[in-house]
Structure formats: C-alpha cells, structure tokens
PDB file of C-alpha atoms in Angstrom:
ATOM      1  CA  MET A   1      -4.038  21.069 -40.418  1.00 53.00           C
ATOM      2  CA  ARG A   2      -4.420  19.514 -37.023  1.00 65.00           C
ATOM      3  CA  ARG A   3      -4.049  15.737 -36.751  1.00 71.00           C
ATOM      4  CA  ARG A   4      -6.163  13.785 -34.316  1.00 71.00           C
ATOM      5  CA  LEU A   5      -5.488  10.437 -32.767  1.00 65.00           C
ATOM      6  CA  PRO A   6      -7.456   7.530 -34.213  1.00 72.00           C
ATOM      7  CA  LYS A   7     -10.522   6.538 -32.227  1.00 73.00           C
ATOM      8  CA  SER A   8      -8.932   3.231 -31.185  1.00 73.00           C
ATOM      9  CA  ALA A   9      -5.929   5.082 -29.711  1.00 72.00           C
ATOM     10  CA  LEU A  10      -8.254   7.388 -27.772  1.00 71.00           C
ATOM     11  CA  ARG A  11     -10.202   4.398 -26.413  1.00 77.00           C
ATOM     12  CA  LEU A  12      -6.952   2.738 -25.348  1.00 80.00           C
ATOM     13  CA  TRP A  13      -5.894   5.958 -23.609  1.00 83.00           C
ATOM     14  CA  THR A  14      -9.176   6.147 -21.656  1.00 83.00           C
ATOM     15  CA  ILE A  15      -8.438   2.658 -20.300  1.00 89.00           C
ATOM     16  CA  LEU A  16      -4.675   3.006 -19.881  1.00 92.00           C
ATOM     17  CA  MET A  17      -4.785   6.258 -17.916  1.00 92.00           C
ATOM     18  CA  PRO A  18      -7.094   4.987 -15.108  1.00 93.00           C
ATOM     19  CA  ALA A  19      -5.033   1.783 -14.969  1.00 95.00           C
ATOM     20  CA  LEU A  20      -1.837   3.750 -14.418  1.00 95.00           C
ATOM     21  CA  VAL A  21      -3.542   5.934 -11.821  1.00 95.00           C
ATOM     22  CA  ALA A  22      -4.818   2.841  -9.983  1.00 96.00           C
ATOM     23  CA  LEU A  23      -1.331   1.291 -10.035  1.00 96.00           C
ATOM     24  CA  ALA A  24       0.232   4.479  -8.675  1.00 96.00           C
ATOM     25  CA  LEU A  25      -2.402   4.852  -5.959  1.00 96.00           C
ATOM     26  CA  TRP A  26      -1.975   1.208  -4.908  1.00 94.00           C
ATOM     27  CA  ALA A  27       1.766   1.822  -4.568  1.00 94.00           C
ATOM     28  CA  ALA A  28       1.168   5.026  -2.592  1.00 94.00           C
ATOM     29  CA  TRP A  29      -1.410   3.612  -0.199  1.00 94.00           C
ATOM     30  CA  LEU A  30      -0.603  -0.101   0.069  1.00 91.00           C
ATOM     31  CA  GLY A  31       2.709  -0.814  -1.631  1.00 86.00           C
ATOM     32  CA  TRP A  32       4.947   0.242   1.219  1.00 81.00           C
ATOM     33  CA  ASP A  33       3.290  -1.801   3.988  1.00 75.00           C
ATOM     34  CA  GLN A  34       4.319  -5.441   3.761  1.00 75.00           C
ATOM     35  CA  ARG A  35       4.514  -6.336   7.458  1.00 77.00           C
ATOM     36  CA  TYR A  36       1.923  -8.337   9.378  1.00 77.00           C
ATOM     37  CA  ASP A  37       1.219  -7.200  12.927  1.00 75.00           C
ATOM     38  CA  VAL A  38       1.062  -9.760  15.734  1.00 78.00           C
ATOM     39  CA  GLN A  39      -1.533  -8.921  18.366  1.00 80.00           C
ATOM     40  CA  PRO A  40      -1.037  -9.679  22.098  1.00 84.00           C
ATOM     41  CA  ASP A  41      -3.345 -12.716  21.808  1.00 86.00           C
ATOM     42  CA  GLY A  42      -1.174 -14.179  19.033  1.00 81.00           C
ATOM     43  CA  THR A  43      -3.405 -13.368  16.052  1.00 82.00           C
ATOM     44  CA  THR A  44      -1.961 -11.563  13.085  1.00 77.00           C
ATOM     45  CA  THR A  45      -3.467  -8.664  11.174  1.00 72.00           C
ATOM     46  CA  GLY A  46      -2.460  -6.845   8.068  1.00 72.00           C
ATOM     47  CA  PRO A  47      -0.462  -6.110   6.211  1.00 83.00           C
ATOM     48  CA  TYR A  48      -2.809  -3.215   5.469  1.00 85.00           C
ATOM     49  CA  ALA A  49      -4.739  -1.120   7.939  1.00 85.00           C
ATOM     50  CA  ALA A  50      -8.347  -0.191   7.221  1.00 88.00           C
ATOM     51  CA  TRP A  51      -7.390   3.483   6.775  1.00 92.00           C
ATOM     52  CA  GLN A  52      -4.988   2.546   3.959  1.00 93.00           C
ATOM     53  CA  VAL A  53      -7.638   0.662   2.004  1.00 93.00           C
ATOM     54  CA  ALA A  54     -10.182   3.444   2.639  1.00 95.00           C
ATOM     55  CA  GLY A  55      -7.650   6.003   1.403  1.00 96.00           C
ATOM     56  CA  LEU A  56      -7.088   4.004  -1.785  1.00 96.00           C
ATOM     57  CA  VAL A  57     -10.808   3.698  -2.452  1.00 95.00           C
ATOM     58  CA  LEU A  58     -11.526   7.367  -1.752  1.00 96.00           C
ATOM     59  CA  THR A  59      -8.697   8.634  -3.953  1.00 96.00           C
ATOM     60  CA  LEU A  60      -9.818   6.345  -6.782  1.00 96.00           C
ATOM     61  CA  LEU A  61     -13.212   8.045  -6.676  1.00 94.00           C
ATOM     62  CA  ALA A  62     -11.756  11.239  -8.177  1.00 92.00           C
ATOM     63  CA  PRO A  63     -10.659   9.792 -11.559  1.00 90.00           C
ATOM     64  CA  LEU A  64     -13.765   7.600 -11.642  1.00 93.00           C
ATOM     65  CA  TYR A  65     -16.026  10.598 -11.061  1.00 92.00           C
ATOM     66  CA  ARG A  66     -14.202  12.673 -13.695  1.00 90.00           C
ATOM     67  CA  ALA A  67     -14.518  10.025 -16.385  1.00 87.00           C
ATOM     68  CA  ALA A  68     -18.069   8.971 -15.545  1.00 87.00           C
ATOM     69  CA  SER A  69     -19.173  12.618 -15.495  1.00 86.00           C
ATOM     70  CA  ARG A  70     -18.110  12.757 -19.125  1.00 84.00           C
ATOM     71  CA  GLN A  71     -20.287   9.705 -19.825  1.00 80.00           C
ATOM     72  CA  ASP A  72     -17.245   7.443 -20.220  1.00 81.00           C
ATOM     73  CA  ILE A  73     -18.096   4.295 -18.321  1.00 86.00           C
ATOM     74  CA  ALA A  74     -16.050   1.547 -19.963  1.00 89.00           C
ATOM     75  CA  GLY A  75     -12.709   3.350 -19.680  1.00 89.00           C
ATOM     76  CA  PRO A  76     -12.551   3.849 -15.932  1.00 90.00           C
ATOM     77  CA  VAL A  77     -14.259   0.530 -15.164  1.00 94.00           C
ATOM     78  CA  LEU A  78     -11.795  -1.494 -17.224  1.00 94.00           C
ATOM     79  CA  GLY A  79      -8.808   0.698 -16.393  1.00 95.00           C
ATOM     80  CA  ILE A  80      -9.234   0.840 -12.624  1.00 96.00           C
ATOM     81  CA  THR A  81     -10.061  -2.866 -12.497  1.00 97.00           C
ATOM     82  CA  ALA A  82      -6.992  -3.747 -14.562  1.00 97.00           C
ATOM     83  CA  GLY A  83      -4.726  -1.461 -12.540  1.00 97.00           C
ATOM     84  CA  LEU A  84      -5.852  -2.813  -9.176  1.00 97.00           C
ATOM     85  CA  THR A  85      -5.717  -6.412 -10.393  1.00 97.00           C
ATOM     86  CA  ILE A  86      -2.189  -6.033 -11.759  1.00 97.00           C
ATOM     87  CA  ALA A  87      -1.038  -4.259  -8.594  1.00 96.00           C
ATOM     88  CA  ALA A  88      -2.536  -6.934  -6.336  1.00 94.00           C
ATOM     89  CA  ALA A  89      -1.045  -9.750  -8.414  1.00 95.00           C
ATOM     90  CA  TYR A  90       2.399  -8.164  -8.299  1.00 94.00           C
ATOM     91  CA  ASP A  91       2.199  -7.244  -4.611  1.00 91.00           C
ATOM     92  CA  TRP A  92       0.925 -10.628  -3.444  1.00 89.00           C
ATOM     93  CA  SER A  93       2.736 -12.958  -5.868  1.00 88.00           C
ATOM     94  CA  ASP A  94       5.414 -13.864  -3.319  1.00 87.00           C
ATOM     95  CA  ASP A  95       2.844 -15.812  -1.282  1.00 84.00           C
ATOM     96  CA  THR A  96       4.124 -19.386  -1.208  1.00 84.00           C
ATOM     97  CA  SER A  97       0.729 -20.917  -0.465  1.00 86.00           C
ATOM     98  CA  GLY A  98      -0.640 -19.916  -3.858  1.00 82.00           C
ATOM     99  CA  LEU A  99      -3.804 -18.562  -2.257  1.00 89.00           C
ATOM    100  CA  PHE A 100      -2.968 -15.059  -3.452  1.00 91.00           C
ATOM    101  CA  VAL A 101      -4.785 -15.953  -6.672  1.00 93.00           C
ATOM    102  CA  ILE A 102      -8.067 -16.023  -4.757  1.00 95.00           C
ATOM    103  CA  GLY A 103      -7.346 -12.590  -3.309  1.00 93.00           C
ATOM    104  CA  VAL A 104      -6.429 -11.202  -6.710  1.00 96.00           C
ATOM    105  CA  GLY A 105      -9.652 -12.628  -8.124  1.00 97.00           C
ATOM    106  CA  ALA A 106     -11.620 -10.987  -5.315  1.00 96.00           C
ATOM    107  CA  VAL A 107      -9.939  -7.645  -6.038  1.00 96.00           C
ATOM    108  CA  MET A 108     -10.749  -8.025  -9.737  1.00 98.00           C
ATOM    109  CA  VAL A 109     -14.414  -8.933  -9.254  1.00 98.00           C
ATOM    110  CA  GLY A 110     -14.949  -6.416  -6.457  1.00 97.00           C
ATOM    111  CA  SER A 111     -13.372  -3.513  -8.302  1.00 97.00           C
ATOM    112  CA  LEU A 112     -15.173  -4.418 -11.538  1.00 97.00           C
ATOM    113  CA  VAL A 113     -18.600  -4.496  -9.896  1.00 97.00           C
ATOM    114  CA  THR A 114     -18.007  -1.448  -7.716  1.00 96.00           C
ATOM    115  CA  THR A 115     -16.593   0.776 -10.456  1.00 96.00           C
ATOM    116  CA  ALA A 116     -19.314  -0.313 -12.893  1.00 96.00           C
ATOM    117  CA  VAL A 117     -22.135   0.479 -10.481  1.00 95.00           C
ATOM    118  CA  LEU A 118     -20.606   3.791  -9.383  1.00 94.00           C
ATOM    119  CA  SER A 119     -19.907   4.830 -12.990  1.00 93.00           C
ATOM    120  CA  VAL A 120     -23.482   4.151 -14.065  1.00 92.00           C
ATOM    121  CA  VAL A 121     -24.862   6.056 -11.058  1.00 92.00           C
ATOM    122  CA  ILE A 122     -22.547   9.037 -11.614  1.00 91.00           C
ATOM    123  CA  ALA A 123     -23.256   9.137 -15.353  1.00 89.00           C
ATOM    124  CA  SER A 124     -27.008   8.941 -14.718  1.00 89.00           C
ATOM    125  CA  VAL A 125     -26.950  11.756 -12.183  1.00 89.00           C
ATOM    126  CA  LYS A 126     -24.745  13.941 -14.377  1.00 83.00           C
ATOM    127  CA  ARG A 127     -26.935  13.320 -17.425  1.00 80.00           C
ATOM    128  CA  GLY A 128     -29.481  15.739 -16.019  1.00 68.00           C
ATOM    129  CA  GLY A 129     -33.157  15.659 -15.174  1.00 49.00           C
ATOM    130  CA  GLN A 130     -33.802  12.314 -16.843  1.00 52.00           C
ATOM    131  CA  GLY A 131     -31.094  10.598 -14.777  1.00 43.00           C
ATOM    132  CA  ARG A 132     -32.212  12.187 -11.511  1.00 47.00           C
ATOM    133  CA  GLY A 133     -35.825  11.134 -12.039  1.00 46.00           C
ATOM    134  CA  ALA A 134     -34.781   7.575 -12.820  1.00 47.00           C
ATOM    135  CA  LEU A 135     -32.691   7.387  -9.658  1.00 48.00           C
ATOM    136  CA  ALA A 136     -35.486   8.785  -7.511  1.00 48.00           C
ATOM    137  CA  GLY A 137     -37.924   6.229  -8.884  1.00 47.00           C
ATOM    138  CA  THR A 138     -40.003   8.708 -10.913  1.00 47.00           C
ATOM    139  CA  SER A 139     -40.128   9.277 -14.619  1.00 44.00           C
TER     140      SER A 139
END
C-alpha cells in the first residue's frame, strides 16, 4: 500500500519550495554584488544593477507560473514572499543605519502584492474560457 504525505505536509512543501527557490535565485542574481559604484559626479549607485533585479524577477516568474497554472495561489505567493524577505534581511542586515528594515519591508510588501496579482491572473487565464472572459471584461 502506498503512503501519502498528510495534507498539512503537502501545504508546507508548496510554500517551502518556492521560498527555497527565491532564496537561491536571490543569491545567484544579487548575493554576489555588494559593492556600490561611485559615479564621476560623486553620486553612488548600487549595489545592484537594473539587469540583476530584472533577471531575478524574470526567473521567479517560472516557478510562479508553474504553481499558479495548477491553481495553487497561496503556496507561491507566501513562499516567494518569504524567500525574498529572508534573503533581503540577511543580505542587508549589516547596514549600520538600521534603515535596511524599511527596504526589507518594501521587498516584502512589493513581492506579496506582485506575486498575488500575477498568481490570480495566471490561474484565471489557465482556468479556461470562464477566466479568459472575465479578464476580457465579458461574461
């Protein structure tokens, strides 16, 4: 007889897996760049370039799309948000001003809202004719 995981363990897995993926992708795209660049006029930029952040966002779309296509919205929303929030908190915690908390909060709120909206849109479109009509404004 085949044993299955309890439903609570499966729910935890659907949150834990996107969180681990988000942590790994943060490390791959942003974790290695810790240096601020000083421009000729004296202003500083960084430590991340726009292409690094865009790469992180675009690669996070793949696991989000996969989960939302299967009508799982809570797992990737909570998982990706938790992973990015933990990664940002760890990466920025050496800031002596203490303002990193504001940045971490912005990452948390931004990733929560963005992944929630994208998950609902993807799930609606993948649901079939009913979802497509609702998105187009027709019933």
